[in-house]
PDB file of C-alpha atoms in Angstrom:
ATOM      1  CA  UNK A   3     -84.135 -15.406 -28.569  1.00  0.00           C
ATOM      2  CA  UNK A   4     -85.331 -18.981 -29.128  1.00  0.00           C
ATOM      3  CA  UNK A   5     -87.332 -21.605 -27.348  1.00  0.00           C
ATOM      4  CA  UNK A   6     -88.126 -25.266 -27.793  1.00  0.00           C
ATOM      5  CA  UNK A   7     -91.313 -26.916 -29.057  1.00  0.00           C
ATOM      6  CA  UNK A   8     -91.330 -30.082 -26.771  1.00  0.00           C
ATOM      7  CA  UNK A   9     -94.258 -30.199 -24.467  1.00  0.00           C
ATOM      8  CA  UNK A  10     -94.369 -31.212 -20.911  1.00  0.00           C
ATOM      9  CA  UNK A  11     -96.058 -34.417 -21.905  1.00  0.00           C
ATOM     10  CA  UNK A  12     -93.349 -35.237 -24.482  1.00  0.00           C
ATOM     11  CA  UNK A  13     -90.165 -33.499 -23.244  1.00  0.00           C
ATOM     12  CA  UNK A  14     -86.708 -33.678 -24.904  1.00  0.00           C
ATOM     13  CA  UNK A  15     -84.705 -36.332 -23.051  1.00  0.00           C
ATOM     14  CA  UNK A  16     -81.180 -37.587 -22.674  1.00  0.00           C
ATOM     15  CA  UNK A  17     -78.805 -38.789 -20.038  1.00  0.00           C
ATOM     16  CA  UNK A  18     -75.245 -39.610 -18.961  1.00  0.00           C
ATOM     17  CA  UNK A  19     -73.426 -41.564 -16.285  1.00  0.00           C
ATOM     18  CA  UNK A  20     -70.600 -39.899 -14.300  1.00  0.00           C
ATOM     19  CA  UNK A  21     -68.699 -42.110 -11.802  1.00  0.00           C
ATOM     20  CA  UNK A  22     -71.776 -44.487 -11.460  1.00  0.00           C
ATOM     21  CA  UNK A  23     -74.186 -41.611 -10.844  1.00  0.00           C
ATOM     22  CA  UNK A  24     -76.846 -41.275 -13.598  1.00  0.00           C
ATOM     23  CA  UNK A  25     -77.957 -37.734 -14.631  1.00  0.00           C
ATOM     24  CA  UNK A  26     -81.193 -37.652 -16.678  1.00  0.00           C
ATOM     25  CA  UNK A  27     -82.015 -34.350 -18.444  1.00  0.00           C
ATOM     26  CA  UNK A  28     -85.613 -33.391 -19.503  1.00  0.00           C
ATOM     27  CA  UNK A  29     -86.474 -30.192 -21.235  1.00  0.00           C
ATOM     28  CA  UNK A  30     -89.903 -28.791 -22.100  1.00  0.00           C
ATOM     29  CA  UNK A  31     -91.547 -25.585 -23.303  1.00  0.00           C
ATOM     30  CA  UNK A  32     -93.459 -23.607 -20.579  1.00  0.00           C
ATOM     31  CA  UNK A  33     -95.264 -20.325 -20.778  1.00  0.00           C
ATOM     32  CA  UNK A  34     -94.980 -19.521 -17.032  1.00  0.00           C
ATOM     33  CA  UNK A  35     -92.865 -20.393 -14.082  1.00  0.00           C
ATOM     34  CA  UNK A  36     -95.894 -22.072 -12.451  1.00  0.00           C
ATOM     35  CA  UNK A  37     -95.979 -24.421 -15.471  1.00  0.00           C
ATOM     36  CA  UNK A  38     -92.276 -25.070 -14.904  1.00  0.00           C
ATOM     37  CA  UNK A  39     -92.840 -26.064 -11.284  1.00  0.00           C
ATOM     38  CA  UNK A  40     -95.690 -28.405 -12.345  1.00  0.00           C
ATOM     39  CA  UNK A  41     -93.270 -30.066 -14.872  1.00  0.00           C
ATOM     40  CA  UNK A  42     -90.650 -30.605 -12.200  1.00  0.00           C
ATOM     41  CA  UNK A  43     -93.232 -32.108  -9.923  1.00  0.00           C
ATOM     42  CA  UNK A  44     -94.250 -34.530 -12.598  1.00  0.00           C
ATOM     43  CA  UNK A  45     -90.586 -35.550 -13.183  1.00  0.00           C
ATOM     44  CA  UNK A  46     -90.287 -36.132  -9.419  1.00  0.00           C
ATOM     45  CA  UNK A  47     -93.204 -38.544  -9.586  1.00  0.00           C
ATOM     46  CA  UNK A  48     -91.570 -40.427 -12.413  1.00  0.00           C
ATOM     47  CA  UNK A  49     -88.404 -40.875 -10.353  1.00  0.00           C
ATOM     48  CA  UNK A  50     -89.481 -41.547  -6.698  1.00  0.00           C
ATOM     49  CA  UNK A  51     -86.125 -43.206  -5.851  1.00  0.00           C
ATOM     50  CA  UNK A  52     -83.897 -40.435  -7.340  1.00  0.00           C
ATOM     51  CA  UNK A  53     -81.770 -38.556  -4.891  1.00  0.00           C
ATOM     52  CA  UNK A  54     -82.026 -35.126  -6.477  1.00  0.00           C
ATOM     53  CA  UNK A  55     -84.157 -33.377  -9.095  1.00  0.00           C
ATOM     54  CA  UNK A  56     -82.462 -30.085  -9.832  1.00  0.00           C
ATOM     55  CA  UNK A  57     -83.960 -27.647 -12.387  1.00  0.00           C
ATOM     56  CA  UNK A  58     -83.885 -24.170 -13.958  1.00  0.00           C
ATOM     57  CA  UNK A  59     -86.467 -22.229 -15.861  1.00  0.00           C
ATOM     58  CA  UNK A  60     -86.589 -19.050 -17.895  1.00  0.00           C
ATOM     59  CA  UNK A  61     -89.766 -17.333 -19.083  1.00  0.00           C
ATOM     60  CA  UNK A  62     -90.706 -14.012 -20.764  1.00  0.00           C
ATOM     61  CA  UNK A  63     -88.651 -11.624 -22.706  1.00  0.00           C
ATOM     62  CA  UNK A  64     -91.444 -10.328 -24.945  1.00  0.00           C
ATOM     63  CA  UNK A  65     -91.494  -7.086 -22.889  1.00  0.00           C
ATOM     64  CA  UNK A  66     -87.749  -7.103 -22.374  1.00  0.00           C
ATOM     65  CA  UNK A  67     -87.882  -8.764 -18.909  1.00  0.00           C
ATOM     66  CA  UNK A  68     -86.982 -12.335 -18.153  1.00  0.00           C
ATOM     67  CA  UNK A  69     -88.172 -14.286 -15.048  1.00  0.00           C
ATOM     68  CA  UNK A  70     -86.096 -17.200 -13.828  1.00  0.00           C
ATOM     69  CA  UNK A  71     -86.220 -19.947 -11.192  1.00  0.00           C
ATOM     70  CA  UNK A  72     -83.864 -22.668 -10.213  1.00  0.00           C
ATOM     71  CA  UNK A  73     -83.139 -25.259  -7.492  1.00  0.00           C
ATOM     72  CA  UNK A  74     -80.167 -27.264  -6.377  1.00  0.00           C
ATOM     73  CA  UNK A  75     -82.536 -29.823  -4.664  1.00  0.00           C
ATOM     74  CA  UNK A  76     -80.103 -30.597  -1.912  1.00  0.00           C
ATOM     75  CA  UNK A  77     -76.906 -30.540  -3.862  1.00  0.00           C
ATOM     76  CA  UNK A  78     -74.239 -28.154  -2.750  1.00  0.00           C
ATOM     77  CA  UNK A  79     -75.220 -24.536  -3.359  1.00  0.00           C
ATOM     78  CA  UNK A  80     -74.508 -23.460  -7.044  1.00  0.00           C
ATOM     79  CA  UNK A  81     -73.588 -26.883  -8.235  1.00  0.00           C
ATOM     80  CA  UNK A  82     -76.816 -27.925  -9.940  1.00  0.00           C
ATOM     81  CA  UNK A  83     -79.530 -25.254 -10.552  1.00  0.00           C
ATOM     82  CA  UNK A  84     -77.129 -22.584 -11.733  1.00  0.00           C
ATOM     83  CA  UNK A  85     -75.227 -24.726 -14.225  1.00  0.00           C
ATOM     84  CA  UNK A  86     -78.607 -25.690 -15.840  1.00  0.00           C
ATOM     85  CA  UNK A  87     -79.670 -22.039 -15.824  1.00  0.00           C
ATOM     86  CA  UNK A  88     -76.415 -21.082 -17.522  1.00  0.00           C
ATOM     87  CA  UNK A  89     -77.127 -23.579 -20.254  1.00  0.00           C
ATOM     88  CA  UNK A  90     -80.425 -21.899 -21.044  1.00  0.00           C
ATOM     89  CA  UNK A  91     -78.923 -18.398 -20.885  1.00  0.00           C
ATOM     90  CA  UNK A  92     -75.942 -19.302 -23.102  1.00  0.00           C
ATOM     91  CA  UNK A  93     -78.182 -20.748 -25.733  1.00  0.00           C
ATOM     92  CA  UNK A  94     -80.444 -17.772 -25.806  1.00  0.00           C
ATOM     93  CA  UNK A  95     -83.517 -19.933 -24.831  1.00  0.00           C
ATOM     94  CA  UNK A  96     -86.567 -18.679 -23.027  1.00  0.00           C
ATOM     95  CA  UNK A  97     -89.977 -20.101 -22.114  1.00  0.00           C
ATOM     96  CA  UNK A  98     -88.230 -23.341 -21.214  1.00  0.00           C
ATOM     97  CA  UNK A  99     -87.566 -25.599 -18.156  1.00  0.00           C
ATOM     98  CA  UNK A 100     -84.878 -28.255 -17.825  1.00  0.00           C
ATOM     99  CA  UNK A 101     -84.903 -30.733 -14.872  1.00  0.00           C
ATOM    100  CA  UNK A 102     -81.922 -32.940 -14.298  1.00  0.00           C
ATOM    101  CA  UNK A 103     -82.663 -36.048 -12.191  1.00  0.00           C
ATOM    102  CA  UNK A 104     -79.680 -37.701 -10.311  1.00  0.00           C
ATOM    103  CA  UNK A 105     -79.519 -41.302  -9.239  1.00  0.00           C
ATOM    104  CA  UNK A 106     -76.548 -41.334  -6.815  1.00  0.00           C
ATOM    105  CA  UNK A 107     -73.930 -43.958  -7.561  1.00  0.00           C
ATOM    106  CA  UNK A 108     -72.188 -43.863  -4.215  1.00  0.00           C
ATOM    107  CA  UNK A 109     -69.051 -41.858  -5.367  1.00  0.00           C
ATOM    108  CA  UNK A 110     -68.773 -38.148  -4.537  1.00  0.00           C
ATOM    109  CA  UNK A 111     -68.103 -35.888  -7.532  1.00  0.00           C
ATOM    110  CA  UNK A 112     -66.938 -32.787  -5.733  1.00  0.00           C
ATOM    111  CA  UNK A 113     -68.242 -29.356  -6.613  1.00  0.00           C
ATOM    112  CA  UNK A 114     -66.534 -29.136 -10.076  1.00  0.00           C
ATOM    113  CA  UNK A 115     -67.705 -32.612 -11.016  1.00  0.00           C
ATOM    114  CA  UNK A 116     -71.326 -31.808 -10.021  1.00  0.00           C
ATOM    115  CA  UNK A 117     -71.312 -28.636 -12.101  1.00  0.00           C
ATOM    116  CA  UNK A 118     -69.928 -30.463 -15.189  1.00  0.00           C
ATOM    117  CA  UNK A 119     -72.372 -33.297 -14.786  1.00  0.00           C
ATOM    118  CA  UNK A 120     -75.442 -31.161 -14.335  1.00  0.00           C
ATOM    119  CA  UNK A 121     -74.462 -28.803 -17.092  1.00  0.00           C
ATOM    120  CA  UNK A 122     -73.682 -31.644 -19.498  1.00  0.00           C
ATOM    121  CA  UNK A 123     -77.101 -33.352 -18.831  1.00  0.00           C
ATOM    122  CA  UNK A 124     -78.953 -30.068 -19.346  1.00  0.00           C
ATOM    123  CA  UNK A 125     -76.923 -29.535 -22.653  1.00  0.00           C
ATOM    124  CA  UNK A 126     -77.789 -33.055 -23.856  1.00  0.00           C
ATOM    125  CA  UNK A 127     -81.508 -32.491 -23.158  1.00  0.00           C
ATOM    126  CA  UNK A 128     -81.459 -29.205 -25.101  1.00  0.00           C
ATOM    127  CA  UNK A 129     -79.621 -30.773 -28.085  1.00  0.00           C
ATOM    128  CA  UNK A 130     -82.355 -33.339 -28.155  1.00  0.00           C
ATOM    129  CA  UNK A 131     -85.119 -30.695 -28.235  1.00  0.00           C
ATOM    130  CA  UNK A 132     -86.907 -29.180 -31.206  1.00  0.00           C
ATOM    131  CA  UNK A 133     -85.713 -25.648 -31.342  1.00  0.00           C
ATOM    132  CA  UNK A 134     -87.882 -22.680 -32.564  1.00  0.00           C
ATOM    133  CA  UNK A 135     -87.139 -19.000 -33.094  1.00  0.00           C
ATOM    134  CA  UNK A 136     -89.328 -16.528 -31.088  1.00  0.00           C
ATOM    135  CA  UNK A 137     -91.422 -13.892 -32.742  1.00  0.00           C
ATOM    136  CA  UNK A 138     -92.574 -11.118 -30.426  1.00  0.00           C
ATOM    137  CA  UNK A 139     -96.193 -10.200 -31.136  1.00  0.00           C
ATOM    138  CA  UNK A 140     -99.016  -8.119 -29.694  1.00  0.00           C
ATOM    139  CA  UNK A 141    -102.394  -9.472 -28.915  1.00  0.00           C
ATOM    140  CA  UNK A 142    -105.518  -7.416 -29.574  1.00  0.00           C
ATOM    141  CA  UNK A 143    -109.164  -7.710 -28.700  1.00  0.00           C
ATOM    142  CA  UNK A 144    -111.378  -6.604 -31.670  1.00  0.00           C
ATOM    143  CA  UNK A 145    -115.183  -6.106 -31.947  1.00  0.00           C
ATOM    144  CA  UNK A 146    -116.611  -6.116 -35.423  1.00  0.00           C
ATOM    145  CA  UNK A 147    -119.892  -6.096 -37.223  1.00  0.00           C
ATOM    146  CA  UNK A 148    -120.538  -9.193 -39.322  1.00  0.00           C
ATOM    147  CA  UNK A 149    -120.046  -7.439 -42.768  1.00  0.00           C
ATOM    148  CA  UNK A 150    -116.729  -6.182 -41.514  1.00  0.00           C
ATOM    149  CA  UNK A 151    -115.193  -9.546 -40.664  1.00  0.00           C
ATOM    150  CA  UNK A 152    -113.944 -10.709 -44.034  1.00  0.00           C
ATOM    151  CA  UNK A 153    -112.149  -7.416 -44.776  1.00  0.00           C
ATOM    152  CA  UNK A 154    -110.529  -7.469 -41.317  1.00  0.00           C
ATOM    153  CA  UNK A 155    -109.387 -11.048 -41.705  1.00  0.00           C
ATOM    154  CA  UNK A 156    -107.858 -10.078 -45.046  1.00  0.00           C
ATOM    155  CA  UNK A 157    -105.893  -7.257 -43.457  1.00  0.00           C
ATOM    156  CA  UNK A 158    -104.688  -9.442 -40.578  1.00  0.00           C
ATOM    157  CA  UNK A 159    -103.492 -12.150 -43.050  1.00  0.00           C
ATOM    158  CA  UNK A 160    -101.673  -9.609 -45.272  1.00  0.00           C
ATOM    159  CA  UNK A 161     -99.648  -8.480 -42.197  1.00  0.00           C
ATOM    160  CA  UNK A 162     -98.704 -12.003 -41.046  1.00  0.00           C
ATOM    161  CA  UNK A 163    -101.139 -11.965 -38.083  1.00  0.00           C
ATOM    162  CA  UNK A 164    -103.432 -14.739 -37.018  1.00  0.00           C
ATOM    163  CA  UNK A 165    -106.720 -15.124 -35.207  1.00  0.00           C
ATOM    164  CA  UNK A 166    -106.709 -17.046 -31.965  1.00  0.00           C
ATOM    165  CA  UNK A 167    -110.424 -17.258 -31.063  1.00  0.00           C
ATOM    166  CA  UNK A 168    -113.853 -15.600 -31.686  1.00  0.00           C
ATOM    167  CA  UNK A 169    -117.312 -15.540 -30.349  1.00  0.00           C
ATOM    168  CA  UNK A 170    -120.431 -14.622 -32.360  1.00  0.00           C
ATOM    169  CA  UNK A 171    -123.367 -12.741 -30.817  1.00  0.00           C
ATOM    170  CA  UNK A 172    -124.873  -9.396 -31.788  1.00  0.00           C
ATOM    171  CA  UNK A 173    -121.337  -8.605 -32.918  1.00  0.00           C
ATOM    172  CA  UNK A 174    -118.158 -10.666 -33.651  1.00  0.00           C
ATOM    173  CA  UNK A 175    -115.493 -10.503 -30.950  1.00  0.00           C
ATOM    174  CA  UNK A 176    -112.136 -11.985 -31.633  1.00  0.00           C
ATOM    175  CA  UNK A 177    -108.543 -12.031 -30.502  1.00  0.00           C
ATOM    176  CA  UNK A 178    -105.805 -11.156 -33.101  1.00  0.00           C
ATOM    177  CA  UNK A 179    -102.125 -11.712 -32.821  1.00  0.00           C
ATOM    178  CA  UNK A 180     -99.817  -9.422 -34.898  1.00  0.00           C
ATOM    179  CA  UNK A 181     -96.040  -9.425 -35.285  1.00  0.00           C
ATOM    180  CA  UNK A 182     -94.752  -6.545 -33.207  1.00  0.00           C
ATOM    181  CA  UNK A 183     -92.876  -4.950 -36.151  1.00  0.00           C
ATOM    182  CA  UNK A 184     -96.163  -4.750 -38.047  1.00  0.00           C
ATOM    183  CA  UNK A 185     -98.398  -3.405 -35.259  1.00  0.00           C
ATOM    184  CA  UNK A 186     -98.294   0.234 -36.324  1.00  0.00           C
ATOM    185  CA  UNK A 187     -99.254  -0.721 -39.902  1.00  0.00           C
ATOM    186  CA  UNK A 188    -102.020  -3.010 -38.680  1.00  0.00           C
ATOM    187  CA  UNK A 189    -103.597  -0.299 -36.427  1.00  0.00           C
ATOM    188  CA  UNK A 190    -103.429   2.219 -39.360  1.00  0.00           C
ATOM    189  CA  UNK A 191    -104.773  -0.253 -41.908  1.00  0.00           C
ATOM    190  CA  UNK A 192    -107.749  -1.141 -39.645  1.00  0.00           C
ATOM    191  CA  UNK A 193    -108.495   2.495 -38.876  1.00  0.00           C
ATOM    192  CA  UNK A 194    -108.426   3.478 -42.517  1.00  0.00           C
ATOM    193  CA  UNK A 195    -110.463   0.451 -43.795  1.00  0.00           C
ATOM    194  CA  UNK A 196    -113.254   1.116 -41.326  1.00  0.00           C
ATOM    195  CA  UNK A 197    -113.101   4.928 -40.910  1.00  0.00           C
ATOM    196  CA  UNK A 198    -111.990   4.558 -37.292  1.00  0.00           C
ATOM    197  CA  UNK A 199    -115.281   2.523 -36.464  1.00  0.00           C
ATOM    198  CA  UNK A 200    -113.091  -0.406 -35.533  1.00  0.00           C
ATOM    199  CA  UNK A 201    -110.301   0.045 -32.986  1.00  0.00           C
ATOM    200  CA  UNK A 202    -108.172  -2.891 -32.001  1.00  0.00           C
ATOM    201  CA  UNK A 203    -107.652  -2.959 -28.190  1.00  0.00           C
ATOM    202  CA  UNK A 204    -104.102  -4.046 -27.236  1.00  0.00           C
ATOM    203  CA  UNK A 205    -104.220  -6.858 -24.517  1.00  0.00           C
ATOM    204  CA  UNK A 206    -100.564  -7.825 -24.035  1.00  0.00           C
ATOM    205  CA  UNK A 207     -97.188  -8.778 -25.683  1.00  0.00           C
ATOM    206  CA  UNK A 208     -96.518 -12.421 -26.230  1.00  0.00           C
ATOM    207  CA  UNK A 209     -93.724 -14.787 -27.459  1.00  0.00           C
ATOM    208  CA  UNK A 210     -94.864 -16.878 -30.480  1.00  0.00           C
ATOM    209  CA  UNK A 211     -92.568 -19.957 -31.216  1.00  0.00           C
ATOM    210  CA  UNK A 212     -91.895 -20.286 -34.941  1.00  0.00           C
ATOM    211  CA  UNK A 213     -90.196 -23.669 -35.938  1.00  0.00           C
ATOM    212  CA  UNK A 214     -87.014 -23.235 -37.778  1.00  0.00           C
ATOM    213  CA  UNK A 215     -87.309 -24.094 -41.450  1.00  0.00           C
TER     214      UNK A 215
END
C-alpha cells in the first residue's frame, strides 16, 4: 500500500476542461474519514459557485481493514464518487481523500463522459501528489525508570523504531512506534535487557508514511 504526503493545507492539485466544464482535482493525506469530510468542506468553501464537489476517501489498512466514503454530490449515481474511489483503489493508495470540483459549462456530458472526466481529474491530482510507501507499525506505551531510558532508546533505534512523545515525572512514560515485522524481537529484547521489569504495552496498529527515495 501507499499514501500521499500532501497535507490538507497544501493539497496536490490539477484540473482539466471537458466540453466547457472545468474539473478541479485536489488530493490530501488524511488519517480518518472525519478528516476527509473536513477537507471536502474546506474545498466547498473555496468554490462557492461550483455546481458539484464530488469526493472519495480511503483510510486504514494497518489492521487489514479499509474504510471508505464517497459522494456524487448531485451528479447521476455512480458517475462521480465511484470513479474517484476507483482511482484510489487501483493505485493502492490509502489514508487519502480526493475531491473533484466541477464548474458546469452548460453542455451535458452524459454518464460515460462524467465518469471519464471525474476519473481523469482524480488521476491528475494523484499524479501531482508526493507519494510515500506505508510501513505498518505497532504503537506501545512504555514506563521506565530514569536509568533505564538510554538503554531502551538504544534498543528502539536498533530495531528501526522511533519515540513519539514522553512525559517525565517519578518515572518516564513514553510512546514508542516499532515496525510490525520487528515487534516480536523488540518485545524480547526489552524483556531480556530489563529482566522483565519493563513490559511495553501495545496500544494500536498504525500506518506510517515513508517517502520514496
